PDB file of C-alpha atoms in Angstrom:
ATOM      1  CA  MET M   1      29.118  79.791 115.102  1.00 42.00           C
ATOM      2  CA  THR M   2      27.774  79.285 111.731  1.00 48.00           C
ATOM      3  CA  SER M   3      30.627  77.538 109.585  1.00 48.00           C
ATOM      4  CA  ILE M   4      30.659  78.981 106.260  1.00 48.00           C
ATOM      5  CA  PHE M   5      29.145  76.132 103.883  1.00 46.00           C
ATOM      6  CA  GLN M   6      25.644  76.386 106.324  1.00 52.00           C
ATOM      7  CA  LYS M   7      25.783  80.411 105.519  1.00 51.00           C
ATOM      8  CA  LEU M   8      26.158  79.758 101.666  1.00 50.00           C
ATOM      9  CA  LYS M   9      23.203  76.734 101.845  1.00 56.00           C
ATOM     10  CA  LYS M  10      20.967  79.503 103.504  1.00 56.00           C
ATOM     11  CA  ARG M  11      21.937  81.822 100.690  1.00 54.00           C
ATOM     12  CA  GLU M  12      21.320  79.362  98.148  1.00 55.00           C
ATOM     13  CA  LYS M  13      17.974  78.544  99.678  1.00 55.00           C
ATOM     14  CA  ARG M  14      16.910  82.037  99.352  1.00 54.00           C
ATOM     15  CA  THR M  15      17.871  82.540  96.016  1.00 53.00           C
ATOM     16  CA  LYS M  16      16.245  79.347  94.016  1.00 53.00           C
ATOM     17  CA  GLY M  17      13.012  80.608  93.927  1.00 52.00           C
ATOM     18  CA  SER M  18      13.713  84.115  92.987  1.00 54.00           C
ATOM     19  CA  ARG M  19      14.952  85.559  89.774  1.00 58.00           C
ATOM     20  CA  VAL M  20      18.614  85.540  88.290  1.00 53.00           C
ATOM     21  CA  LYS M  21      19.551  88.608  86.908  1.00 58.00           C
ATOM     22  CA  LEU M  22      21.925  88.245  84.018  1.00 60.00           C
ATOM     23  CA  SER M  23      24.831  89.920  84.126  1.00 64.00           C
ATOM     24  CA  LEU M  24      26.759  92.209  81.564  1.00 61.00           C
ATOM     25  CA  SER M  25      30.353  91.533  80.433  1.00 67.00           C
ATOM     26  CA  VAL M  26      32.530  93.996  80.361  1.00 63.00           C
ATOM     27  CA  THR M  27      31.933  95.628  77.115  1.00 66.00           C
ATOM     28  CA  ASP M  28      28.234  95.432  77.044  1.00 69.00           C
ATOM     29  CA  TYR M  29      28.762  96.926  80.701  1.00 67.00           C
ATOM     30  CA  PHE M  30      30.641 100.326  79.359  1.00 71.00           C
ATOM     31  CA  HIS M  31      28.706 100.348  75.807  1.00 68.00           C
ATOM     32  CA  ASP M  32      25.611 100.678  78.142  1.00 67.00           C
ATOM     33  CA  ILE M  33      26.551 103.484  80.022  1.00 65.00           C
ATOM     34  CA  ILE M  34      28.760 105.375  77.294  1.00 68.00           C
ATOM     35  CA  LEU M  35      27.375 105.123  74.164  1.00 64.00           C
ATOM     36  CA  GLY M  36      24.097 103.622  75.359  1.00 62.00           C
ATOM     37  CA  GLY M  37      22.138 106.682  73.996  1.00 55.00           C
ATOM     38  CA  PHE M  38      24.723 108.573  72.729  1.00 53.00           C
ATOM     39  CA  ASN M  39      24.272 107.653  68.998  1.00 52.00           C
ATOM     40  CA  GLU M  40      20.558 106.898  68.532  1.00 55.00           C
ATOM     41  CA  LEU M  41      19.815 110.545  70.126  1.00 53.00           C
ATOM     42  CA  ASN M  42      20.128 113.087  67.094  1.00 54.00           C
ATOM     43  CA  ILE M  43      20.090 115.909  69.580  1.00 53.00           C
ATOM     44  CA  LYS M  44      23.515 117.292  69.966  1.00 59.00           C
ATOM     45  CA  HIS M  45      24.048 118.792  73.447  1.00 59.00           C
ATOM     46  CA  PRO M  46      27.307 120.950  73.379  1.00 66.00           C
ATOM     47  CA  ASN M  47      28.342 119.059  76.478  1.00 72.00           C
ATOM     48  CA  ASP M  48      27.704 115.939  74.913  1.00 71.00           C
ATOM     49  CA  GLU M  49      31.633 115.545  73.555  1.00 77.00           C
ATOM     50  CA  LEU M  50      32.980 116.797  77.267  1.00 80.00           C
ATOM     51  CA  TRP M  51      30.873 114.437  78.933  1.00 77.00           C
ATOM     52  CA  LEU M  52      32.328 111.721  76.244  1.00 78.00           C
ATOM     53  CA  ASN M  53      36.006 112.538  76.535  1.00 82.00           C
ATOM     54  CA  HIS M  54      35.858 112.634  80.274  1.00 83.00           C
ATOM     55  CA  GLN M  55      34.085 109.196  80.207  1.00 81.00           C
ATOM     56  CA  ILE M  56      36.848 107.585  77.988  1.00 84.00           C
ATOM     57  CA  ARG M  57      39.707 109.668  80.296  1.00 87.00           C
ATOM     58  CA  VAL M  58      37.919 107.393  83.566  1.00 85.00           C
ATOM     59  CA  LEU M  59      37.381 104.385  81.051  1.00 84.00           C
ATOM     60  CA  CYS M  60      41.092 104.223  80.588  1.00 86.00           C
ATOM     61  CA  LYS M  61      42.540 104.967  84.240  1.00 87.00           C
ATOM     62  CA  LYS M  62      40.612 101.682  85.043  1.00 84.00           C
ATOM     63  CA  SER M  63      42.083  98.499  84.676  1.00 83.00           C
ATOM     64  CA  SER M  64      40.764  96.561  81.770  1.00 82.00           C
ATOM     65  CA  SER M  65      40.858  93.016  79.919  1.00 82.00           C
ATOM     66  CA  THR M  66      41.441  92.473  76.173  1.00 83.00           C
ATOM     67  CA  GLN M  67      37.527  91.733  75.752  1.00 84.00           C
ATOM     68  CA  LEU M  68      37.793  95.911  75.578  1.00 86.00           C
ATOM     69  CA  ILE M  69      39.901  96.352  72.993  1.00 87.00           C
ATOM     70  CA  PRO M  70      36.922  96.149  70.302  1.00 88.00           C
ATOM     71  CA  PHE M  71      35.261  98.642  71.875  1.00 87.00           C
ATOM     72  CA  LEU M  72      38.183 100.400  72.837  1.00 89.00           C
ATOM     73  CA  GLY M  73      38.692 100.926  69.056  1.00 89.00           C
ATOM     74  CA  LYS M  74      34.755 102.078  68.303  1.00 86.00           C
ATOM     75  CA  LEU M  75      35.288 105.078  70.999  1.00 85.00           C
ATOM     76  CA  CYS M  76      38.395 106.037  69.174  1.00 87.00           C
ATOM     77  CA  THR M  77      35.984 106.385  66.053  1.00 85.00           C
ATOM     78  CA  ALA M  78      33.202 108.003  68.124  1.00 79.00           C
ATOM     79  CA  THR M  79      35.591 110.976  69.697  1.00 81.00           C
ATOM     80  CA  ASP M  80      36.984 113.800  67.902  1.00 81.00           C
ATOM     81  CA  ASP M  81      39.509 114.778  70.661  1.00 83.00           C
ATOM     82  CA  ALA M  82      43.071 114.206  70.200  1.00 88.00           C
ATOM     83  CA  PHE M  83      44.052 113.986  73.053  1.00 89.00           C
ATOM     84  CA  THR M  84      41.312 110.954  74.711  1.00 88.00           C
ATOM     85  CA  ARG M  85      42.155 109.398  71.120  1.00 90.00           C
ATOM     86  CA  SER M  86      45.776 108.851  72.016  1.00 91.00           C
ATOM     87  CA  LEU M  87      44.510 107.856  75.438  1.00 91.00           C
ATOM     88  CA  LEU M  88      42.867 105.076  73.785  1.00 91.00           C
ATOM     89  CA  ALA M  89      45.328 104.189  71.388  1.00 91.00           C
ATOM     90  CA  ARG M  90      47.564 103.973  74.616  1.00 92.00           C
ATOM     91  CA  LYS M  91      45.605 101.819  76.228  1.00 92.00           C
ATOM     92  CA  ILE M  92      44.910  99.442  73.322  1.00 91.00           C
ATOM     93  CA  HIS M  93      48.290  99.154  72.797  1.00 91.00           C
ATOM     94  CA  GLU M  94      48.764  98.681  76.687  1.00 91.00           C
ATOM     95  CA  LEU M  95      46.459  95.912  76.575  1.00 90.00           C
ATOM     96  CA  GLN M  96      47.761  94.109  73.728  1.00 87.00           C
ATOM     97  CA  THR M  97      51.228  93.896  74.636  1.00 87.00           C
ATOM     98  CA  GLY M  98      50.371  93.039  78.310  1.00 87.00           C
ATOM     99  CA  TYR M  99      48.123  89.739  76.868  1.00 84.00           C
ATOM    100  CA  LEU M 100      51.394  88.990  74.799  1.00 83.00           C
ATOM    101  CA  GLN M 101      54.051  89.224  77.537  1.00 84.00           C
ATOM    102  CA  SER M 102      51.456  87.187  79.189  1.00 83.00           C
ATOM    103  CA  PHE M 103      52.815  84.217  77.738  1.00 85.00           C
ATOM    104  CA  LYS M 104      56.307  85.248  78.296  1.00 81.00           C
ATOM    105  CA  GLU M 105      56.916  82.243  81.083  1.00 78.00           C
ATOM    106  CA  TYR M 106      54.708  79.382  79.335  1.00 82.00           C
ATOM    107  CA  SER M 107      57.273  76.397  78.539  1.00 84.00           C
ATOM    108  CA  ASP M 108      57.388  75.234  74.723  1.00 81.00           C
ATOM    109  CA  ARG M 109      55.275  72.465  75.513  1.00 85.00           C
ATOM    110  CA  ALA M 110      52.301  74.523  76.801  1.00 84.00           C
ATOM    111  CA  LEU M 111      53.100  77.030  73.659  1.00 83.00           C
ATOM    112  CA  ILE M 112      52.794  74.314  71.326  1.00 86.00           C
ATOM    113  CA  LEU M 113      49.308  73.585  72.859  1.00 85.00           C
ATOM    114  CA  LEU M 114      48.484  76.730  71.879  1.00 80.00           C
ATOM    115  CA  ALA M 115      49.198  76.634  68.296  1.00 84.00           C
ATOM    116  CA  GLU M 116      47.222  73.401  68.320  1.00 85.00           C
ATOM    117  CA  ARG M 117      43.837  75.097  68.896  1.00 84.00           C
ATOM    118  CA  GLU M 118      40.697  74.434  66.816  1.00 84.00           C
ATOM    119  CA  LYS M 119      40.081  77.910  65.065  1.00 87.00           C
ATOM    120  CA  GLU M 120      42.582  79.015  62.193  1.00 84.00           C
ATOM    121  CA  PHE M 121      43.083  82.448  63.956  1.00 83.00           C
ATOM    122  CA  ASP M 122      43.756  80.931  67.306  1.00 84.00           C
ATOM    123  CA  GLN M 123      46.266  78.073  65.677  1.00 87.00           C
ATOM    124  CA  TRP M 124      47.931  81.755  63.570  1.00 88.00           C
ATOM    125  CA  GLU M 125      47.742  83.542  67.159  1.00 87.00           C
ATOM    126  CA  GLY M 126      49.422  80.516  69.038  1.00 89.00           C
ATOM    127  CA  ILE M 127      51.995  80.152  66.140  1.00 90.00           C
ATOM    128  CA  TYR M 128      52.973  83.657  66.433  1.00 89.00           C
ATOM    129  CA  ILE M 129      52.878  83.615  70.058  1.00 89.00           C
ATOM    130  CA  LEU M 130      54.992  80.200  69.392  1.00 90.00           C
ATOM    131  CA  GLY M 131      57.347  82.339  67.680  1.00 89.00           C
ATOM    132  CA  CYS M 132      58.069  85.116  70.452  1.00 88.00           C
ATOM    133  CA  PHE M 133      58.750  82.488  73.115  1.00 89.00           C
ATOM    134  CA  GLY M 134      59.418  79.734  72.315  1.00 87.00           C
ATOM    135  CA  LYS M 135      62.776  77.740  72.046  1.00 87.00           C
ATOM    136  CA  ASP M 136      64.540  74.203  70.788  1.00 88.00           C
ATOM    137  CA  SER M 137      61.327  72.284  70.956  1.00 89.00           C
ATOM    138  CA  ALA M 138      59.330  74.569  69.222  1.00 90.00           C
ATOM    139  CA  LEU M 139      61.388  75.248  66.315  1.00 91.00           C
ATOM    140  CA  LYS M 140      61.601  71.127  65.837  1.00 92.00           C
ATOM    141  CA  TYR M 141      57.580  71.269  66.227  1.00 92.00           C
ATOM    142  CA  LEU M 142      57.210  74.274  63.573  1.00 92.00           C
ATOM    143  CA  GLU M 143      60.152  72.481  61.394  1.00 92.00           C
ATOM    144  CA  THR M 144      58.101  69.456  61.240  1.00 92.00           C
ATOM    145  CA  ARG M 145      54.698  71.202  60.957  1.00 91.00           C
ATOM    146  CA  ALA M 146      55.973  73.554  57.949  1.00 91.00           C
ATOM    147  CA  VAL M 147      56.263  70.559  55.809  1.00 92.00           C
ATOM    148  CA  THR M 148      52.427  69.232  56.580  1.00 91.00           C
ATOM    149  CA  GLU M 149      50.446  72.692  56.507  1.00 89.00           C
ATOM    150  CA  GLN M 150      48.381  72.888  53.419  1.00 89.00           C
ATOM    151  CA  ASN M 151      46.920  76.811  54.584  1.00 88.00           C
ATOM    152  CA  LYS M 152      49.429  79.194  52.611  1.00 90.00           C
ATOM    153  CA  LEU M 153      48.850  82.064  55.667  1.00 87.00           C
ATOM    154  CA  LEU M 154      49.744  79.422  58.317  1.00 89.00           C
ATOM    155  CA  ARG M 155      52.544  78.233  56.107  1.00 91.00           C
ATOM    156  CA  GLN M 156      53.849  81.815  55.703  1.00 92.00           C
ATOM    157  CA  THR M 157      53.363  82.585  59.961  1.00 91.00           C
ATOM    158  CA  ILE M 158      55.050  79.144  60.423  1.00 93.00           C
ATOM    159  CA  ALA M 159      58.076  80.359  58.424  1.00 93.00           C
ATOM    160  CA  ARG M 160      58.339  83.359  60.165  1.00 94.00           C
ATOM    161  CA  ALA M 161      57.786  82.234  63.617  1.00 93.00           C
ATOM    162  CA  SER M 162      60.303  80.007  62.954  1.00 93.00           C
ATOM    163  CA  GLU M 163      62.890  82.619  61.988  1.00 94.00           C
ATOM    164  CA  LYS M 164      61.680  84.564  64.999  1.00 93.00           C
ATOM    165  CA  ILE M 165      63.032  81.640  67.238  1.00 92.00           C
ATOM    166  CA  LYS M 166      66.284  81.364  65.277  1.00 93.00           C
ATOM    167  CA  ILE M 167      66.959  85.629  65.761  1.00 93.00           C
ATOM    168  CA  ASN M 168      65.813  84.958  69.491  1.00 90.00           C
ATOM    169  CA  LYS M 169      68.264  82.061  70.179  1.00 89.00           C
ATOM    170  CA  LYS M 170      71.061  84.601  68.334  1.00 91.00           C
ATOM    171  CA  LYS M 171      70.091  87.252  70.922  1.00 90.00           C
ATOM    172  CA  ARG M 172      69.923  85.169  74.082  1.00 87.00           C
ATOM    173  CA  LYS M 173      73.685  83.740  73.092  1.00 86.00           C
ATOM    174  CA  GLN M 174      75.114  87.101  72.415  1.00 87.00           C
ATOM    175  CA  LYS M 175      73.319  88.108  75.576  1.00 85.00           C
ATOM    176  CA  ARG M 176      75.364  85.094  77.462  1.00 84.00           C
ATOM    177  CA  GLY M 177      78.611  86.205  75.942  1.00 80.00           C
ATOM    178  CA  PHE M 178      78.811  83.213  73.390  1.00 68.00           C
ATOM    179  CA  SER M 179      79.532  84.652  69.917  1.00 58.00           C
TER     180      SER M 179
END
């Protein structure tokens, strides 16, 4: 009986000389299938809109990631049907809230690390998430960072995040019965 490792080694040996196909990202895959020739062709068939609406409904039923959000926005502008636009808007909202809720169980330390990333947009997003789910140590971090921050947008975001933490703190106290 051969082990899994031996099978993998045999498979590696076979594939070394062959060409490796580049894999498409999720967005590229759906873009090629749904909008591949749709925008380039000037000839409109009466069933094009029906086909597009059907493909959008199938896409909205599938599970997807936040990488698909810009493409879903593109599809939203490409269709004229109100029902499919509402499906797309609902799917975009679901993906965005799911992404935000994925940070709910993070500790303050992990959330602070999100706020200290290199790019400005990533820092802004980290501070926003910190404001949504942070607790006492996150509040202390935001107060010290507000003093040293030079960027006006980040300062405003820090102020709003610290207010949000205080509001959430009050809500948790009221929920526990302490007024």
